[in-house]
Amino acid sequence: MTKNLTQNLTVKIWRGTAEDGAFETYSVPSLKSQSVLDVVTYVQRHLDETLTYRFACRVGMCGSCAMTVNGMPRWTCRTHVDKVCDNNQLIIEPLRNLEIIRDLATDMAPFFEKWQKANAKFEGKLSRHDKIPTIDPTDKKRQAASAAIECINCAVCYSACDTVAARSDYVGPAALNRAWSLVNDEKHVGQTGLKKAIKTDGGCYSCHSHGSCSQSCPVGLDPAGSIGSLKRAYSLFGQRT
Amino acid sequence: MSDALSYMLQRLTAAILAPLVLLHLGLIIYAIEGGLSAGEILSRTQANILWPVLYGVFVVAVAIHAPLGLRNIIREWIGKSGPVVDGLMAVFALVLLLCGARAVMAISG
């Protein structure tokens, strides 16, 4: 990496927990093609080894490095500093709507528990000895399932959602996006449980269609569109009432 | 009331209210611009059953729509929900219905 040490970045990072924490300011050398994760890593390796944060793949595959950067939830590994830097300053916080374990690391357990609550897990009926049924990739339902299927559970949409912030029982956009994928999956046999979970309080009808989830999704998925489709499909006039 | 039923009722009543609100606003402007007196307005509304029916539907839709919206605001902004809030919203709906019914009766003579 070519170093371009013309100026330093002013980086404010949240330290501590929600109840007992504050921003600390660090000065980090500005480099060419620098990601926000590079900045956080620099702070931990050179300025304060006690900084706690989470990452794994560093290439946008795992979703574990999601944080709030200058007010927006993002994958820090895929966010270039020069795209989000404001007056040479970065403000890095943990993801919203999740309890802070320490510094930039949040407890993801409630996020995954809500996937279970939404019944958004695949259930098949075939064994390895059965013939795999042919699925037509051009089928409308399959295309709807495929459009929503690439979610990697990073919780960026969950963090961006104001309804999640307002209602603790709301399962959130990621779980409902997954549910919409399963509704359209011919191989999924748990449709009854899925329907019940989707229609129950805290399900798709709690969403206000703000669209923050779709705006922030790093994969470019459209959870708001999936939730809207669920609302239509299960409404009084829908096809799946 | 479940989220699903509340959602459907609020959207259905919104669909009814959207054209009726526009009609109501248009009527207000028309009546004022035309310089109609209260008596003249009442004589027109009392002459045709369509007006009380129209405003009757308006009032019922408002009495359903507004408490459901307020219930959501109370739940999400103040963090209160349950039977007490639902009971208060039922009272609010009843007040809207009675006030509206009184106005409808007045224009229908």
mmCIF file of C-alpha atoms in Angstrom:
data_model
loop_
_atom_site.group_PDB
_atom_site.id
_atom_site.type_symbol
_atom_site.label_atom_id
_atom_site.label_comp_id
_atom_site.label_asym_id
_atom_site.label_seq_id
_atom_site.Cartn_x
_atom_site.Cartn_y
_atom_site.Cartn_z
ATOM 1 C CA MET A 1 0.000 0.000 0.000
ATOM 2 C CA THR A 2 1.340 3.390 -0.989
ATOM 3 C CA LYS A 3 1.483 5.710 1.973
ATOM 4 C CA ASN A 4 0.235 9.210 1.620
ATOM 5 C CA LEU A 5 0.847 10.799 4.984
ATOM 6 C CA THR A 6 -0.172 14.314 4.005
ATOM 7 C CA GLN A 7 -2.677 14.590 6.802
ATOM 8 C CA ASN A 8 -4.113 12.704 9.701
ATOM 9 C CA LEU A 9 -7.717 11.650 10.210
ATOM 10 C CA THR A 10 -9.504 12.679 13.377
ATOM 11 C CA VAL A 11 -11.270 9.527 14.528
ATOM 12 C CA LYS A 12 -13.797 9.501 17.345
ATOM 13 C CA ILE A 13 -14.504 5.997 18.604
ATOM 14 C CA TRP A 14 -17.090 4.933 21.160
ATOM 15 C CA ARG A 15 -15.421 3.307 24.169
ATOM 16 C CA GLY A 16 -17.165 1.392 26.944
ATOM 17 C CA THR A 17 -20.812 0.360 27.145
ATOM 18 C CA ALA A 18 -24.045 2.251 26.539
ATOM 19 C CA GLU A 19 -24.406 3.115 30.234
ATOM 20 C CA ASP A 20 -20.769 3.775 30.985
ATOM 21 C CA GLY A 21 -18.989 4.995 27.885
ATOM 22 C CA ALA A 22 -17.801 8.005 25.916
ATOM 23 C CA PHE A 23 -16.100 8.940 22.663
ATOM 24 C CA GLU A 24 -12.328 8.966 22.563
ATOM 25 C CA THR A 25 -10.473 10.826 19.862
ATOM 26 C CA TYR A 26 -7.538 9.373 17.955
ATOM 27 C CA SER A 27 -5.325 10.708 15.209
ATOM 28 C CA VAL A 28 -4.809 8.157 12.441
ATOM 29 C CA PRO A 29 -2.579 8.565 9.355
ATOM 30 C CA SER A 30 -4.579 9.021 6.190
ATOM 31 C CA LEU A 31 -3.682 6.410 3.560
ATOM 32 C CA LYS A 32 -4.674 5.771 -0.008
ATOM 33 C CA SER A 33 -7.539 3.259 -0.484
ATOM 34 C CA GLN A 34 -8.021 3.050 3.264
ATOM 35 C CA SER A 35 -11.090 1.281 4.637
ATOM 36 C CA VAL A 36 -12.797 2.202 7.900
ATOM 37 C CA LEU A 37 -11.779 -1.224 9.207
ATOM 38 C CA ASP A 38 -8.145 -0.316 8.419
ATOM 39 C CA VAL A 39 -8.599 2.782 10.597
ATOM 40 C CA VAL A 40 -10.077 0.809 13.516
ATOM 41 C CA THR A 41 -7.336 -1.804 13.193
ATOM 42 C CA TYR A 42 -4.664 0.915 13.173
ATOM 43 C CA VAL A 43 -6.050 2.341 16.419
ATOM 44 C CA GLN A 44 -6.027 -1.068 18.081
ATOM 45 C CA ARG A 45 -2.556 -2.064 16.876
ATOM 46 C CA HIS A 46 -0.761 1.241 17.297
ATOM 47 C CA LEU A 47 -2.677 3.505 19.667
ATOM 48 C CA ASP A 48 -4.784 1.500 22.120
ATOM 49 C CA GLU A 49 -4.592 -2.266 22.261
ATOM 50 C CA THR A 50 -7.624 -2.451 24.577
ATOM 51 C CA LEU A 51 -10.016 -1.384 21.797
ATOM 52 C CA THR A 52 -12.628 -4.109 21.269
ATOM 53 C CA TYR A 53 -14.174 -4.707 17.861
ATOM 54 C CA ARG A 54 -15.247 -7.612 15.681
ATOM 55 C CA PHE A 55 -14.136 -8.641 12.216
ATOM 56 C CA ALA A 56 -13.295 -11.816 10.331
ATOM 57 C CA CYS A 57 -13.025 -11.996 6.537
ATOM 58 C CA ARG A 58 -12.166 -8.341 5.700
ATOM 59 C CA VAL A 59 -13.624 -8.740 2.194
ATOM 60 C CA GLY A 60 -17.385 -8.335 2.614
ATOM 61 C CA MET A 61 -18.237 -12.017 2.971
ATOM 62 C CA CYS A 62 -18.997 -12.465 6.661
ATOM 63 C CA GLY A 63 -20.684 -9.219 7.723
ATOM 64 C CA SER A 64 -19.154 -9.288 11.196
ATOM 65 C CA CYS A 65 -17.383 -5.902 10.994
ATOM 66 C CA ALA A 66 -20.604 -3.838 10.754
ATOM 67 C CA MET A 67 -20.474 -0.605 12.757
ATOM 68 C CA THR A 68 -22.073 2.818 12.681
ATOM 69 C CA VAL A 69 -19.846 5.158 10.666
ATOM 70 C CA ASN A 70 -20.696 8.859 10.628
ATOM 71 C CA GLY A 71 -24.262 8.026 11.628
ATOM 72 C CA MET A 72 -24.926 5.219 9.143
ATOM 73 C CA PRO A 73 -24.594 1.462 9.719
ATOM 74 C CA ARG A 74 -22.053 -0.016 7.306
ATOM 75 C CA TRP A 75 -19.622 -2.858 6.724
ATOM 76 C CA THR A 76 -16.403 -1.173 7.753
ATOM 77 C CA CYS A 77 -14.273 -3.475 5.555
ATOM 78 C CA ARG A 78 -16.089 -2.368 2.383
ATOM 79 C CA THR A 79 -16.377 1.298 3.288
ATOM 80 C CA HIS A 80 -13.645 3.526 1.937
ATOM 81 C CA VAL A 81 -12.696 6.347 4.250
ATOM 82 C CA ASP A 82 -12.754 8.917 1.437
ATOM 83 C CA LYS A 83 -16.393 8.000 0.643
ATOM 84 C CA VAL A 84 -17.706 8.743 4.131
ATOM 85 C CA CYS A 85 -15.157 11.081 5.712
ATOM 86 C CA ASP A 86 -16.624 14.406 6.746
ATOM 87 C CA ASN A 87 -14.104 17.246 7.201
ATOM 88 C CA ASN A 88 -11.365 14.686 7.674
ATOM 89 C CA GLN A 89 -13.289 13.276 10.628
ATOM 90 C CA LEU A 90 -14.760 9.847 11.277
ATOM 91 C CA ILE A 91 -17.197 9.011 14.081
ATOM 92 C CA ILE A 92 -17.301 5.265 14.673
ATOM 93 C CA GLU A 93 -19.900 3.716 16.974
ATOM 94 C CA PRO A 94 -21.254 0.221 17.562
ATOM 95 C CA LEU A 95 -24.385 -0.903 15.700
ATOM 96 C CA ARG A 96 -27.595 0.683 16.957
ATOM 97 C CA ASN A 97 -30.479 -1.427 18.361
ATOM 98 C CA LEU A 98 -28.136 -4.032 19.872
ATOM 99 C CA GLU A 99 -26.659 -4.083 23.344
ATOM 100 C CA ILE A 100 -23.032 -3.035 23.483
ATOM 101 C CA ILE A 101 -20.719 -5.666 24.928
ATOM 102 C CA ARG A 102 -17.799 -3.288 24.892
ATOM 103 C CA ASP A 103 -16.534 -0.511 22.624
ATOM 104 C CA LEU A 104 -17.544 -1.433 19.049
ATOM 105 C CA ALA A 105 -18.668 -5.013 19.709
ATOM 106 C CA THR A 106 -22.411 -5.655 20.131
ATOM 107 C CA ASP A 107 -24.328 -8.677 21.356
ATOM 108 C CA MET A 108 -25.880 -10.192 18.216
ATOM 109 C CA ALA A 109 -27.922 -12.830 20.097
ATOM 110 C CA PRO A 110 -31.274 -10.920 20.064
ATOM 111 C CA PHE A 111 -30.893 -10.384 16.317
ATOM 112 C CA PHE A 112 -30.560 -14.117 15.680
ATOM 113 C CA GLU A 113 -33.256 -14.989 18.231
ATOM 114 C CA LYS A 114 -35.669 -12.881 16.213
ATOM 115 C CA TRP A 115 -34.900 -14.934 13.096
ATOM 116 C CA GLN A 116 -36.079 -17.932 15.120
ATOM 117 C CA LYS A 117 -39.142 -15.997 16.316
ATOM 118 C CA ALA A 118 -40.062 -15.253 12.701
ATOM 119 C CA ASN A 119 -39.711 -18.968 11.926
ATOM 120 C CA ALA A 120 -37.342 -17.917 9.173
ATOM 121 C CA LYS A 121 -35.457 -21.189 8.917
ATOM 122 C CA PHE A 122 -35.614 -23.695 6.108
ATOM 123 C CA GLU A 123 -37.469 -26.964 6.642
ATOM 124 C CA GLY A 124 -37.224 -29.655 3.997
ATOM 125 C CA LYS A 125 -39.034 -32.979 3.772
ATOM 126 C CA LEU A 126 -36.685 -34.951 1.550
ATOM 127 C CA SER A 127 -33.779 -37.104 2.588
ATOM 128 C CA ARG A 128 -30.504 -37.583 0.760
ATOM 129 C CA HIS A 129 -32.000 -40.669 -0.879
ATOM 130 C CA ASP A 130 -34.821 -38.749 -2.574
ATOM 131 C CA LYS A 131 -34.473 -37.307 -6.000
ATOM 132 C CA ILE A 132 -33.807 -33.576 -5.990
ATOM 133 C CA PRO A 133 -36.788 -31.844 -7.606
ATOM 134 C CA THR A 134 -36.119 -29.585 -10.565
ATOM 135 C CA ILE A 135 -36.700 -25.900 -9.899
ATOM 136 C CA ASP A 136 -37.225 -23.667 -12.896
ATOM 137 C CA PRO A 137 -34.949 -20.639 -12.396
ATOM 138 C CA THR A 138 -37.278 -18.509 -14.533
ATOM 139 C CA ASP A 139 -40.307 -19.278 -12.331
ATOM 140 C CA LYS A 140 -41.749 -16.091 -10.779
ATOM 141 C CA LYS A 141 -41.745 -17.471 -7.233
ATOM 142 C CA ARG A 142 -38.193 -18.761 -7.576
ATOM 143 C CA GLN A 143 -37.043 -15.367 -8.812
ATOM 144 C CA ALA A 144 -38.698 -13.704 -5.796
ATOM 145 C CA ALA A 145 -36.958 -16.202 -3.497
ATOM 146 C CA SER A 146 -33.606 -15.676 -5.198
ATOM 147 C CA ALA A 147 -33.882 -11.879 -5.045
ATOM 148 C CA ALA A 148 -34.051 -11.990 -1.237
ATOM 149 C CA ILE A 149 -31.755 -14.925 -0.537
ATOM 150 C CA GLU A 150 -28.276 -13.372 -0.482
ATOM 151 C CA CYS A 151 -28.551 -11.929 3.039
ATOM 152 C CA ILE A 152 -25.505 -12.729 5.196
ATOM 153 C CA ASN A 153 -27.029 -11.698 8.564
ATOM 154 C CA CYS A 154 -24.814 -8.671 9.176
ATOM 155 C CA ALA A 155 -27.599 -6.767 11.042
ATOM 156 C CA VAL A 156 -26.931 -3.500 9.191
ATOM 157 C CA CYS A 157 -30.638 -3.261 8.224
ATOM 158 C CA TYR A 158 -31.662 -4.160 11.779
ATOM 159 C CA SER A 159 -29.471 -1.352 13.073
ATOM 160 C CA ALA A 160 -30.869 1.141 10.542
ATOM 161 C CA CYS A 161 -34.520 0.371 11.347
ATOM 162 C CA ASP A 162 -36.438 2.933 13.432
ATOM 163 C CA THR A 163 -39.242 0.453 14.131
ATOM 164 C CA VAL A 164 -36.745 -1.960 15.708
ATOM 165 C CA ALA A 165 -35.598 0.973 17.863
ATOM 166 C CA ALA A 166 -39.191 1.756 18.868
ATOM 167 C CA ARG A 167 -40.530 -1.767 19.425
ATOM 168 C CA SER A 168 -38.623 -4.528 21.138
ATOM 169 C CA ASP A 169 -41.022 -7.200 19.830
ATOM 170 C CA TYR A 170 -40.529 -6.321 16.143
ATOM 171 C CA VAL A 171 -38.545 -9.092 14.454
ATOM 172 C CA GLY A 172 -36.869 -6.700 12.035
ATOM 173 C CA PRO A 173 -36.177 -6.476 8.309
ATOM 174 C CA ALA A 174 -33.582 -9.247 7.984
ATOM 175 C CA ALA A 175 -35.827 -11.930 9.492
ATOM 176 C CA LEU A 176 -38.798 -10.831 7.397
ATOM 177 C CA ASN A 177 -36.698 -10.661 4.238
ATOM 178 C CA ARG A 178 -35.638 -14.246 4.902
ATOM 179 C CA ALA A 179 -39.272 -15.172 5.569
ATOM 180 C CA TRP A 180 -40.297 -13.786 2.166
ATOM 181 C CA SER A 181 -37.583 -15.874 0.544
ATOM 182 C CA LEU A 182 -38.966 -18.998 2.276
ATOM 183 C CA VAL A 183 -42.589 -18.171 1.390
ATOM 184 C CA ASN A 184 -41.509 -18.447 -2.240
ATOM 185 C CA ASP A 185 -39.321 -21.508 -1.761
ATOM 186 C CA GLU A 186 -41.111 -24.601 -3.106
ATOM 187 C CA LYS A 187 -38.868 -26.884 -1.062
ATOM 188 C CA HIS A 188 -39.770 -25.222 2.248
ATOM 189 C CA VAL A 189 -42.473 -27.245 4.015
ATOM 190 C CA GLY A 190 -42.930 -25.097 7.128
ATOM 191 C CA GLN A 191 -45.315 -22.610 5.528
ATOM 192 C CA THR A 192 -47.972 -22.797 8.278
ATOM 193 C CA GLY A 193 -45.572 -21.864 11.063
ATOM 194 C CA LEU A 194 -44.053 -19.205 8.854
ATOM 195 C CA LYS A 195 -47.446 -17.646 8.118
ATOM 196 C CA LYS A 196 -48.338 -17.559 11.813
ATOM 197 C CA ALA A 197 -45.046 -15.888 12.704
ATOM 198 C CA ILE A 198 -45.288 -13.351 9.905
ATOM 199 C CA LYS A 199 -48.831 -12.301 10.820
ATOM 200 C CA THR A 200 -48.333 -12.225 14.562
ATOM 201 C CA ASP A 201 -47.673 -9.007 16.532
ATOM 202 C CA GLY A 202 -44.156 -7.830 15.851
ATOM 203 C CA GLY A 203 -44.287 -9.377 12.355
ATOM 204 C CA CYS A 204 -44.578 -7.723 8.946
ATOM 205 C CA TYR A 205 -47.567 -5.544 9.897
ATOM 206 C CA SER A 206 -45.463 -3.662 12.459
ATOM 207 C CA CYS A 207 -43.267 -2.220 9.677
ATOM 208 C CA HIS A 208 -43.897 1.412 8.692
ATOM 209 C CA SER A 209 -42.171 1.099 5.302
ATOM 210 C CA HIS A 210 -39.573 3.772 6.079
ATOM 211 C CA GLY A 211 -37.148 1.957 3.767
ATOM 212 C CA SER A 212 -33.994 2.525 5.861
ATOM 213 C CA CYS A 213 -33.264 -1.211 5.611
ATOM 214 C CA SER A 214 -33.166 -1.210 1.813
ATOM 215 C CA GLN A 215 -31.202 2.026 1.738
ATOM 216 C CA SER A 216 -28.489 0.659 4.003
ATOM 217 C CA CYS A 217 -28.223 -2.993 2.867
ATOM 218 C CA PRO A 218 -24.584 -3.526 1.817
ATOM 219 C CA VAL A 219 -25.585 -6.400 -0.485
ATOM 220 C CA GLY A 220 -28.151 -4.221 -2.252
ATOM 221 C CA LEU A 221 -31.121 -6.334 -1.169
ATOM 222 C CA ASP A 222 -34.570 -4.814 -0.716
ATOM 223 C CA PRO A 223 -35.932 -5.955 2.674
ATOM 224 C CA ALA A 224 -38.573 -3.188 2.590
ATOM 225 C CA GLY A 225 -39.804 -4.608 -0.714
ATOM 226 C CA SER A 226 -39.872 -8.115 0.772
ATOM 227 C CA ILE A 227 -41.877 -6.899 3.770
ATOM 228 C CA GLY A 228 -44.275 -5.039 1.458
ATOM 229 C CA SER A 229 -44.744 -8.271 -0.513
ATOM 230 C CA LEU A 230 -45.461 -10.169 2.711
ATOM 231 C CA LYS A 231 -48.045 -7.556 3.716
ATOM 232 C CA ARG A 232 -49.795 -7.896 0.364
ATOM 233 C CA ALA A 233 -49.607 -11.693 0.258
ATOM 234 C CA TYR A 234 -51.092 -12.137 3.743
ATOM 235 C CA SER A 235 -53.564 -9.235 3.717
ATOM 236 C CA LEU A 236 -57.345 -9.642 3.670
ATOM 237 C CA PHE A 237 -57.209 -9.611 -0.130
ATOM 238 C CA GLY A 238 -53.897 -11.424 -0.535
ATOM 239 C CA GLN A 239 -53.296 -14.812 -2.087
ATOM 240 C CA ARG A 240 -52.117 -16.439 1.116
ATOM 241 C CA THR A 241 -54.753 -15.425 3.665
ATOM 242 C CA MET B 1 -56.324 -5.850 18.542
ATOM 243 C CA SER B 2 -53.610 -7.602 16.527
ATOM 244 C CA ASP B 3 -51.052 -5.725 14.441
ATOM 245 C CA ALA B 4 -52.422 -7.397 11.301
ATOM 246 C CA LEU B 5 -56.039 -6.275 11.889
ATOM 247 C CA SER B 6 -54.953 -2.819 13.028
ATOM 248 C CA TYR B 7 -52.808 -2.447 9.887
ATOM 249 C CA MET B 8 -55.611 -3.498 7.555
ATOM 250 C CA LEU B 9 -58.227 -1.297 9.227
ATOM 251 C CA GLN B 10 -55.957 1.715 9.162
ATOM 252 C CA ARG B 11 -55.106 1.287 5.470
ATOM 253 C CA LEU B 12 -58.727 0.643 4.470
ATOM 254 C CA THR B 13 -59.968 3.718 6.340
ATOM 255 C CA ALA B 14 -57.095 5.764 4.878
ATOM 256 C CA ALA B 15 -58.211 4.732 1.390
ATOM 257 C CA ILE B 16 -61.745 5.926 2.224
ATOM 258 C CA LEU B 17 -60.547 9.143 3.867
ATOM 259 C CA ALA B 18 -58.133 10.270 1.145
ATOM 260 C CA PRO B 19 -60.810 11.260 -1.434
ATOM 261 C CA LEU B 20 -63.281 12.370 1.247
ATOM 262 C CA VAL B 21 -60.782 14.778 2.845
ATOM 263 C CA LEU B 22 -60.061 16.319 -0.563
ATOM 264 C CA LEU B 23 -63.779 16.638 -1.239
ATOM 265 C CA HIS B 24 -64.351 18.180 2.200
ATOM 266 C CA LEU B 25 -61.554 20.732 1.730
ATOM 267 C CA GLY B 26 -62.818 21.555 -1.752
ATOM 268 C CA LEU B 27 -66.312 22.105 -0.382
ATOM 269 C CA ILE B 28 -65.063 24.449 2.357
ATOM 270 C CA ILE B 29 -63.193 26.567 -0.200
ATOM 271 C CA TYR B 30 -66.165 26.513 -2.600
ATOM 272 C CA ALA B 31 -68.625 27.542 0.127
ATOM 273 C CA ILE B 32 -66.457 30.400 1.387
ATOM 274 C CA GLU B 33 -65.463 31.675 -2.051
ATOM 275 C CA GLY B 34 -69.078 31.617 -3.140
ATOM 276 C CA GLY B 35 -70.084 33.618 -0.076
ATOM 277 C CA LEU B 36 -72.680 31.122 1.118
ATOM 278 C CA SER B 37 -74.216 31.746 4.549
ATOM 279 C CA ALA B 38 -74.552 28.987 7.153
ATOM 280 C CA GLY B 39 -78.250 28.821 6.456
ATOM 281 C CA GLU B 40 -77.695 28.410 2.722
ATOM 282 C CA ILE B 41 -75.153 25.661 3.298
ATOM 283 C CA LEU B 42 -77.509 23.797 5.634
ATOM 284 C CA SER B 43 -80.409 24.124 3.231
ATOM 285 C CA ARG B 44 -78.291 22.436 0.560
ATOM 286 C CA THR B 45 -76.966 19.626 2.779
ATOM 287 C CA GLN B 46 -80.472 18.942 4.094
ATOM 288 C CA ALA B 47 -81.894 18.755 0.594
ATOM 289 C CA ASN B 48 -79.985 15.633 -0.388
ATOM 290 C CA ILE B 49 -79.489 12.420 1.635
ATOM 291 C CA LEU B 50 -76.112 11.968 -0.105
ATOM 292 C CA TRP B 51 -74.435 14.590 2.129
ATOM 293 C CA PRO B 52 -75.281 12.995 5.500
ATOM 294 C CA VAL B 53 -74.366 9.565 4.086
ATOM 295 C CA LEU B 54 -71.059 10.910 2.783
ATOM 296 C CA TYR B 55 -70.180 12.624 6.052
ATOM 297 C CA GLY B 56 -71.454 9.633 8.040
ATOM 298 C CA VAL B 57 -68.908 7.419 6.242
ATOM 299 C CA PHE B 58 -66.279 10.119 6.841
ATOM 300 C CA VAL B 59 -66.957 10.153 10.586
ATOM 301 C CA VAL B 60 -66.888 6.356 10.938
ATOM 302 C CA ALA B 61 -63.589 6.183 9.005
ATOM 303 C CA VAL B 62 -62.054 8.916 11.198
ATOM 304 C CA ALA B 63 -63.251 7.209 14.392
ATOM 305 C CA ILE B 64 -61.420 4.030 13.333
ATOM 306 C CA HIS B 65 -58.349 5.590 11.687
ATOM 307 C CA ALA B 66 -57.291 8.216 14.248
ATOM 308 C CA PRO B 67 -57.275 6.038 17.422
ATOM 309 C CA LEU B 68 -55.289 3.321 15.622
ATOM 310 C CA GLY B 69 -52.665 5.863 14.584
ATOM 311 C CA LEU B 70 -52.546 7.393 18.046
ATOM 312 C CA ARG B 71 -52.200 3.901 19.552
ATOM 313 C CA ASN B 72 -49.127 3.287 17.384
ATOM 314 C CA ILE B 73 -47.611 6.649 18.340
ATOM 315 C CA ILE B 74 -48.153 5.961 22.047
ATOM 316 C CA ARG B 75 -46.634 2.488 21.660
ATOM 317 C CA GLU B 76 -43.565 3.581 19.732
ATOM 318 C CA TRP B 77 -42.828 7.014 21.205
ATOM 319 C CA ILE B 78 -43.904 6.569 24.822
ATOM 320 C CA GLY B 79 -43.459 2.800 25.017
ATOM 321 C CA LYS B 80 -46.910 2.106 26.465
ATOM 322 C CA SER B 81 -49.221 -0.610 25.167
ATOM 323 C CA GLY B 82 -51.756 -3.086 26.492
ATOM 324 C CA PRO B 83 -55.369 -3.110 27.687
ATOM 325 C CA VAL B 84 -55.232 0.304 29.366
ATOM 326 C CA VAL B 85 -54.020 2.071 26.204
ATOM 327 C CA ASP B 86 -56.479 0.051 24.091
ATOM 328 C CA GLY B 87 -59.298 1.064 26.463
ATOM 329 C CA LEU B 88 -58.333 4.739 26.239
ATOM 330 C CA MET B 89 -58.249 4.490 22.452
ATOM 331 C CA ALA B 90 -61.718 2.908 22.462
ATOM 332 C CA VAL B 91 -62.964 5.884 24.489
ATOM 333 C CA PHE B 92 -61.236 8.253 22.042
ATOM 334 C CA ALA B 93 -62.942 6.437 19.136
ATOM 335 C CA LEU B 94 -66.313 6.779 20.858
ATOM 336 C CA VAL B 95 -65.788 10.515 21.462
ATOM 337 C CA LEU B 96 -64.889 11.034 17.788
ATOM 338 C CA LEU B 97 -67.903 8.994 16.722
ATOM 339 C CA LEU B 98 -70.323 10.914 18.967
ATOM 340 C CA CYS B 99 -68.956 14.356 18.020
ATOM 341 C CA GLY B 100 -69.044 13.385 14.353
ATOM 342 C CA ALA B 101 -72.548 11.910 14.600
ATOM 343 C CA ARG B 102 -73.757 15.143 16.202
ATOM 344 C CA ALA B 103 -72.347 17.154 13.274
ATOM 345 C CA VAL B 104 -73.855 14.782 10.715
ATOM 346 C CA MET B 105 -77.254 15.040 12.389
ATOM 347 C CA ALA B 106 -76.953 18.834 12.292
ATOM 348 C CA ILE B 107 -76.351 18.950 8.539
ATOM 349 C CA SER B 108 -79.076 16.440 7.822
ATOM 350 C CA GLY B 109 -81.687 18.417 9.710
#
